[in-house]
CSV table of C-alpha atoms in Angstrom, one decimal:
chain,number,residue,atom,x,y,z
A,1,UNK,CA,175.9,121.1,-28.5
A,2,UNK,CA,176.7,121.3,-24.8
A,3,UNK,CA,173.4,120.2,-23.2
A,4,UNK,CA,173.6,117.7,-20.3
A,5,UNK,CA,171.3,115.2,-18.7
A,6,UNK,CA,171.1,117.4,-15.7
A,7,UNK,CA,169.7,120.2,-17.8
A,8,UNK,CA,167.2,117.8,-19.4
A,9,UNK,CA,166.0,116.8,-16.0
A,10,UNK,CA,165.4,120.5,-15.2
A,11,UNK,CA,163.6,121.0,-18.5
A,12,UNK,CA,161.2,118.0,-17.8
A,13,UNK,CA,160.7,119.1,-14.2
A,14,UNK,CA,159.7,122.7,-15.3
A,15,UNK,CA,157.4,121.3,-18.1
A,16,UNK,CA,155.6,119.0,-15.6
A,17,UNK,CA,155.4,121.6,-12.8
A,18,UNK,CA,154.3,124.6,-14.8
A,19,UNK,CA,156.4,127.1,-12.9
A,20,UNK,CA,160.1,127.5,-12.2
A,21,UNK,CA,159.3,127.8,-8.5
A,22,UNK,CA,157.5,124.5,-8.2
A,23,UNK,CA,160.1,122.8,-10.3
A,24,UNK,CA,162.8,124.1,-8.1
A,25,UNK,CA,161.0,122.8,-5.0
A,26,UNK,CA,160.6,119.3,-6.5
A,27,UNK,CA,164.2,119.2,-7.5
A,28,UNK,CA,165.5,120.6,-4.2
A,29,UNK,CA,167.3,123.3,-6.1
A,30,UNK,CA,167.3,127.1,-5.9
A,31,UNK,CA,164.9,128.8,-8.4
A,32,UNK,CA,167.8,130.7,-9.9
A,33,UNK,CA,169.7,127.5,-10.6
A,34,UNK,CA,166.7,126.0,-12.4
A,35,UNK,CA,166.1,129.2,-14.4
A,36,UNK,CA,169.8,129.3,-15.4
A,37,UNK,CA,169.7,125.6,-16.5
A,38,UNK,CA,166.7,126.2,-18.7
A,39,UNK,CA,168.4,129.3,-20.2
A,40,UNK,CA,171.6,127.4,-21.0
A,41,UNK,CA,169.6,124.5,-22.5
A,42,UNK,CA,167.7,126.8,-24.8
A,43,UNK,CA,171.0,128.4,-25.8
A,44,UNK,CA,172.6,125.0,-26.4
A,45,UNK,CA,169.7,123.8,-28.6
A,46,UNK,CA,169.1,127.1,-30.3
A,47,UNK,CA,165.4,126.8,-29.5
A,48,UNK,CA,162.9,128.6,-27.3
A,49,UNK,CA,161.4,125.9,-25.1
A,50,UNK,CA,159.0,128.0,-23.0
A,51,UNK,CA,156.7,131.0,-23.3
A,52,UNK,CA,156.9,133.0,-20.1
A,53,UNK,CA,153.6,134.3,-18.9
A,54,UNK,CA,154.0,135.9,-15.5
A,55,UNK,CA,155.3,133.2,-13.1
A,56,UNK,CA,154.0,130.4,-15.2
A,57,UNK,CA,155.7,128.9,-18.2
A,58,UNK,CA,154.1,127.2,-21.2
A,59,UNK,CA,155.8,124.9,-23.7
A,60,UNK,CA,156.3,126.3,-27.2
A,61,UNK,CA,155.6,124.0,-30.2
A,62,UNK,CA,159.3,123.2,-30.3
A,63,UNK,CA,159.3,122.7,-26.6
A,64,UNK,CA,156.6,120.0,-26.8
A,65,UNK,CA,158.6,118.1,-29.4
A,66,UNK,CA,161.8,118.4,-27.4
A,67,UNK,CA,160.0,117.3,-24.2
A,68,UNK,CA,159.3,113.9,-25.9
A,69,UNK,CA,163.0,113.6,-26.8
A,70,UNK,CA,164.2,114.6,-23.4
A,71,UNK,CA,162.0,112.0,-21.6
A,72,UNK,CA,163.2,109.3,-24.0
A,73,UNK,CA,166.8,110.2,-23.4
A,74,UNK,CA,166.3,110.3,-19.6
A,75,UNK,CA,164.6,106.9,-19.7
A,76,UNK,CA,167.5,105.4,-21.6
A,77,UNK,CA,170.0,106.9,-19.2
A,78,UNK,CA,168.0,105.5,-16.3
A,79,UNK,CA,168.0,102.0,-17.9
A,80,UNK,CA,171.7,102.2,-18.5
A,81,UNK,CA,172.3,103.2,-14.8
A,82,UNK,CA,170.1,100.3,-13.6
A,83,UNK,CA,171.9,97.8,-15.8
A,84,UNK,CA,175.3,99.1,-14.7
A,85,UNK,CA,174.3,98.8,-11.0
A,86,UNK,CA,172.9,95.3,-11.6
A,87,UNK,CA,176.1,94.1,-13.3
A,88,UNK,CA,178.3,95.7,-10.6
A,89,UNK,CA,176.3,93.8,-8.0
A,90,UNK,CA,177.1,90.5,-9.8
A,91,UNK,CA,173.9,90.2,-11.8
A,92,UNK,CA,173.6,88.5,-15.2
A,93,UNK,CA,173.7,90.7,-18.3
A,94,UNK,CA,171.8,88.1,-20.3
A,95,UNK,CA,169.9,85.0,-19.6
A,96,UNK,CA,168.5,82.4,-22.1
A,97,UNK,CA,165.7,80.2,-20.8
A,98,UNK,CA,164.4,77.1,-22.6
A,99,UNK,CA,160.8,76.2,-21.9
A,100,UNK,CA,158.9,73.0,-22.5
A,101,UNK,CA,155.8,74.0,-24.5
A,102,UNK,CA,153.6,71.8,-22.5
A,103,UNK,CA,154.2,73.5,-19.1
A,104,UNK,CA,151.2,75.4,-17.6
A,105,UNK,CA,150.8,78.9,-19.1
A,106,UNK,CA,149.4,80.8,-16.1
A,107,UNK,CA,152.3,80.2,-13.7
A,108,UNK,CA,154.8,80.9,-16.4
A,109,UNK,CA,153.1,84.2,-17.4
A,110,UNK,CA,153.1,85.3,-13.8
A,111,UNK,CA,156.8,84.3,-13.4
A,112,UNK,CA,157.9,86.5,-16.3
A,113,UNK,CA,155.8,89.5,-15.0
A,114,UNK,CA,157.6,89.2,-11.7
A,115,UNK,CA,161.0,88.6,-13.4
A,116,UNK,CA,160.6,91.8,-15.4
A,117,UNK,CA,159.9,93.8,-12.2
A,118,UNK,CA,162.7,92.1,-10.1
A,119,UNK,CA,165.5,92.2,-12.7
A,120,UNK,CA,164.6,95.0,-15.1
A,121,UNK,CA,168.1,95.4,-16.4
A,122,UNK,CA,168.6,91.8,-17.5
A,123,UNK,CA,168.3,90.9,-21.2
A,124,UNK,CA,166.1,87.7,-21.6
A,125,UNK,CA,165.8,85.2,-24.4
A,126,UNK,CA,163.1,82.5,-24.2
A,127,UNK,CA,163.4,79.4,-26.3
A,128,UNK,CA,160.3,77.2,-26.6
A,129,UNK,CA,160.1,73.6,-27.8
A,130,UNK,CA,159.4,70.0,-26.8
A,131,UNK,CA,160.9,68.5,-23.7
A,132,UNK,CA,163.7,66.9,-25.8
A,133,UNK,CA,164.4,70.2,-27.6
A,134,UNK,CA,164.7,72.3,-24.5
A,135,UNK,CA,167.1,69.8,-22.9
A,136,UNK,CA,169.2,70.0,-26.1
A,137,UNK,CA,169.2,73.8,-25.8
A,138,UNK,CA,171.0,73.5,-22.5
A,139,UNK,CA,173.3,70.8,-23.5
A,140,UNK,CA,174.4,72.8,-26.6
A,141,UNK,CA,174.7,76.0,-24.4
A,142,UNK,CA,172.1,77.9,-26.3
A,143,UNK,CA,170.3,78.3,-23.0
A,144,UNK,CA,171.7,78.6,-19.4
A,145,UNK,CA,168.6,76.9,-17.9
A,146,UNK,CA,165.5,74.9,-19.0
A,147,UNK,CA,162.2,74.1,-17.4
A,148,UNK,CA,160.6,70.9,-18.6
A,149,UNK,CA,158.4,67.9,-17.7
A,150,UNK,CA,160.7,65.1,-16.5
A,151,UNK,CA,159.9,62.6,-19.3
A,152,UNK,CA,163.3,61.1,-20.0
A,153,UNK,CA,166.8,60.9,-18.4
A,154,UNK,CA,168.5,64.3,-18.5
A,155,UNK,CA,171.5,64.7,-20.8
A,156,UNK,CA,174.7,63.5,-19.3
A,157,UNK,CA,176.1,67.0,-19.3
A,158,UNK,CA,173.2,68.5,-17.4
A,159,UNK,CA,172.4,68.8,-13.7
A,160,UNK,CA,168.7,68.8,-12.6
A,161,UNK,CA,166.4,69.8,-9.8
A,162,UNK,CA,162.8,68.9,-9.4
A,163,UNK,CA,160.6,71.9,-8.5
A,164,UNK,CA,157.0,70.7,-8.7
A,165,UNK,CA,154.4,68.6,-10.5
A,166,UNK,CA,151.3,68.8,-12.7
A,167,UNK,CA,148.4,66.2,-12.5
A,168,UNK,CA,147.6,64.0,-15.5
A,169,UNK,CA,144.2,63.0,-16.8
A,170,UNK,CA,142.7,60.7,-19.4
A,171,UNK,CA,141.2,62.6,-22.2
A,172,UNK,CA,138.7,61.6,-24.9
A,173,UNK,CA,136.7,63.7,-27.4
A,174,UNK,CA,133.2,64.8,-26.5
A,175,UNK,CA,130.9,62.4,-28.3
A,176,UNK,CA,133.6,59.7,-28.6
A,177,UNK,CA,132.3,56.2,-27.7
A,178,UNK,CA,134.5,56.3,-24.5
A,179,UNK,CA,132.8,59.5,-23.5
A,180,UNK,CA,129.5,57.7,-23.0
A,181,UNK,CA,130.9,54.9,-20.8
A,182,UNK,CA,129.9,55.2,-17.2
A,183,UNK,CA,133.2,54.1,-15.7
A,184,UNK,CA,136.2,53.3,-17.9
A,185,UNK,CA,138.2,50.1,-17.6
A,186,UNK,CA,141.6,49.2,-18.9
A,187,UNK,CA,139.9,46.8,-21.3
A,188,UNK,CA,137.7,49.5,-22.7
A,189,UNK,CA,140.7,51.8,-23.3
A,190,UNK,CA,142.6,49.0,-25.0
A,191,UNK,CA,139.8,48.7,-27.5
A,192,UNK,CA,140.5,52.1,-28.9
A,193,UNK,CA,143.5,53.9,-30.4
A,194,UNK,CA,146.0,55.3,-27.8
A,195,UNK,CA,147.8,58.5,-28.6
A,196,UNK,CA,151.3,58.7,-27.0
A,197,UNK,CA,154.2,61.0,-26.5
A,198,UNK,CA,157.2,60.1,-28.6
A,199,UNK,CA,160.5,60.6,-26.8
A,200,UNK,CA,163.6,58.8,-28.1
A,201,UNK,CA,164.5,55.9,-25.8
A,202,UNK,CA,161.4,56.3,-23.6
A,203,UNK,CA,158.3,54.0,-23.8
A,204,UNK,CA,155.2,55.1,-22.0
A,205,UNK,CA,152.7,52.6,-20.7
A,206,UNK,CA,150.9,51.2,-23.8
A,207,UNK,CA,147.4,49.8,-23.2
A,208,UNK,CA,146.1,49.6,-26.7
A,209,UNK,CA,147.5,47.6,-29.6
A,210,UNK,CA,146.6,50.5,-31.9
A,211,UNK,CA,149.0,53.4,-31.2
A,212,UNK,CA,149.8,56.8,-32.8
A,213,UNK,CA,152.7,59.0,-31.5
A,214,UNK,CA,153.8,62.6,-31.5
A,215,UNK,CA,156.5,64.5,-29.7
A,216,UNK,CA,154.1,67.3,-28.8
A,217,UNK,CA,151.4,67.2,-26.2
A,218,UNK,CA,149.4,69.8,-28.1
A,219,UNK,CA,149.4,67.8,-31.3
A,220,UNK,CA,148.2,64.8,-29.3
A,221,UNK,CA,145.5,66.9,-27.7
A,222,UNK,CA,144.3,68.1,-31.1
A,223,UNK,CA,144.2,64.5,-32.3
A,224,UNK,CA,142.1,63.6,-29.3
A,225,UNK,CA,139.7,66.5,-29.9
A,226,UNK,CA,139.3,65.3,-33.5
A,227,UNK,CA,138.2,61.9,-32.2
A,228,UNK,CA,141.2,60.0,-33.4
A,229,UNK,CA,141.9,58.3,-30.1
A,230,UNK,CA,142.4,58.8,-26.3
A,231,UNK,CA,145.4,60.0,-24.5
A,232,UNK,CA,146.9,60.8,-21.1
A,233,UNK,CA,147.6,64.5,-20.9
A,234,UNK,CA,148.7,67.1,-18.4
A,235,UNK,CA,145.7,68.7,-16.8
A,236,UNK,CA,146.7,72.2,-17.9
A,237,UNK,CA,146.6,71.1,-21.6
A,238,UNK,CA,143.2,69.3,-21.1
A,239,UNK,CA,141.9,72.6,-19.7
A,240,UNK,CA,143.5,74.8,-22.3
A,241,UNK,CA,140.9,77.3,-23.5
A,242,UNK,CA,140.9,76.3,-27.1
A,243,UNK,CA,140.8,72.6,-26.2
A,244,UNK,CA,138.5,72.5,-23.2
A,245,UNK,CA,135.2,72.6,-25.2
A,246,UNK,CA,136.2,69.5,-27.2
A,247,UNK,CA,137.7,67.3,-24.6
A,248,UNK,CA,136.3,65.2,-21.7
A,249,UNK,CA,138.4,64.2,-18.8
A,250,UNK,CA,137.8,60.6,-17.6
A,251,UNK,CA,139.0,58.3,-14.9
A,252,UNK,CA,139.8,54.7,-15.2
A,253,UNK,CA,139.4,52.0,-12.6
A,254,UNK,CA,142.7,50.4,-11.8
A,255,UNK,CA,144.8,53.0,-13.7
A,256,UNK,CA,146.8,55.3,-11.4
A,257,UNK,CA,148.2,58.4,-13.0
A,258,UNK,CA,151.1,59.9,-11.1
A,259,UNK,CA,151.6,63.6,-11.6
A,260,UNK,CA,154.2,64.8,-14.1
A,261,UNK,CA,157.3,66.1,-12.4
A,262,UNK,CA,158.6,69.6,-13.5
A,263,UNK,CA,162.4,70.0,-13.3
A,264,UNK,CA,165.0,72.7,-14.0
A,265,UNK,CA,168.1,71.7,-16.0
A,266,UNK,CA,171.4,73.5,-16.2
A,267,UNK,CA,174.9,72.6,-17.5
A,268,UNK,CA,176.9,70.6,-15.0
A,269,UNK,CA,179.7,72.6,-13.4
A,270,UNK,CA,178.1,76.0,-14.3
A,271,UNK,CA,176.2,77.1,-11.1
A,272,UNK,CA,173.0,79.0,-11.9
A,273,UNK,CA,173.1,82.7,-11.2
A,274,UNK,CA,170.9,84.6,-8.7
A,275,UNK,CA,168.3,85.3,-11.4
A,276,UNK,CA,168.0,81.6,-12.4
A,277,UNK,CA,167.8,80.5,-8.8
A,278,UNK,CA,165.1,83.0,-8.1
A,279,UNK,CA,163.1,81.7,-11.2
A,280,UNK,CA,163.5,78.2,-9.9
A,281,UNK,CA,162.2,79.0,-6.4
A,282,UNK,CA,159.4,81.2,-7.7
A,283,UNK,CA,158.1,78.8,-10.3
A,284,UNK,CA,158.1,76.1,-7.6
A,285,UNK,CA,155.8,78.3,-5.5
A,286,UNK,CA,153.6,79.2,-8.4
A,287,UNK,CA,153.2,75.5,-9.4
A,288,UNK,CA,152.3,74.7,-5.7
A,289,UNK,CA,149.7,77.5,-5.8
A,290,UNK,CA,148.2,76.1,-9.0
A,291,UNK,CA,147.9,72.7,-7.4
A,292,UNK,CA,145.8,74.1,-4.5
A,293,UNK,CA,143.6,76.4,-6.6
């Protein structure tokens, strides 16, 4: 078969316009050129694509099927063209991003929507895990960049840049004895089990002699919701839709909770590309917006 993408464009234009004249106007071509292109395409395919009724044309049953195929092929060709242009301009063909599972969902969801619109030709892989796991993804070169809460020293092979922060809060289960206390004190917290993040080589502030640990903030939050103890959690997890009905945020006199810093990691010596730099800047802006909301 000798059909071409140009003839497919003419075919789709005629099908959408309903007449050769209108299709020619939209394409900026002579009507005779459009009519010839359709005739040649029908000859190439061995199919009659249109029924001619006066000046108007109507798709045949075969034409309706081939219209779907033509649109699909043109879409693929356009995607290929966009990718080639992006690569020629120095863009990345692929990007693997590792994400700390505890980071706020809303700014990340917005980030990926905008990323898809801004870099439509780029192939993206997202790896989720705990803060330790996402750092290891970068160190092992499974991901070019990672976004995580700064909970431990970065791997020696990684560079880092702080981009924002998320507030922390004390959480107890609704109905827990600490939920009924007017104003919490450090002594009252120490009288109940504390649920802590477990990160190798890092020790959080321990107020209670009874401690349980997990390497996942979400596991800790579920434990708190089940009344197994209290914990200090990022506000976004305390306000997560599935957890919010079961948790109460409390303040404690004399216990200051600095916000958790969010940082980007990348392998030392490998400068982030334009796409990664844009993600860093945009996520910083989205985290700042969340803080003022």
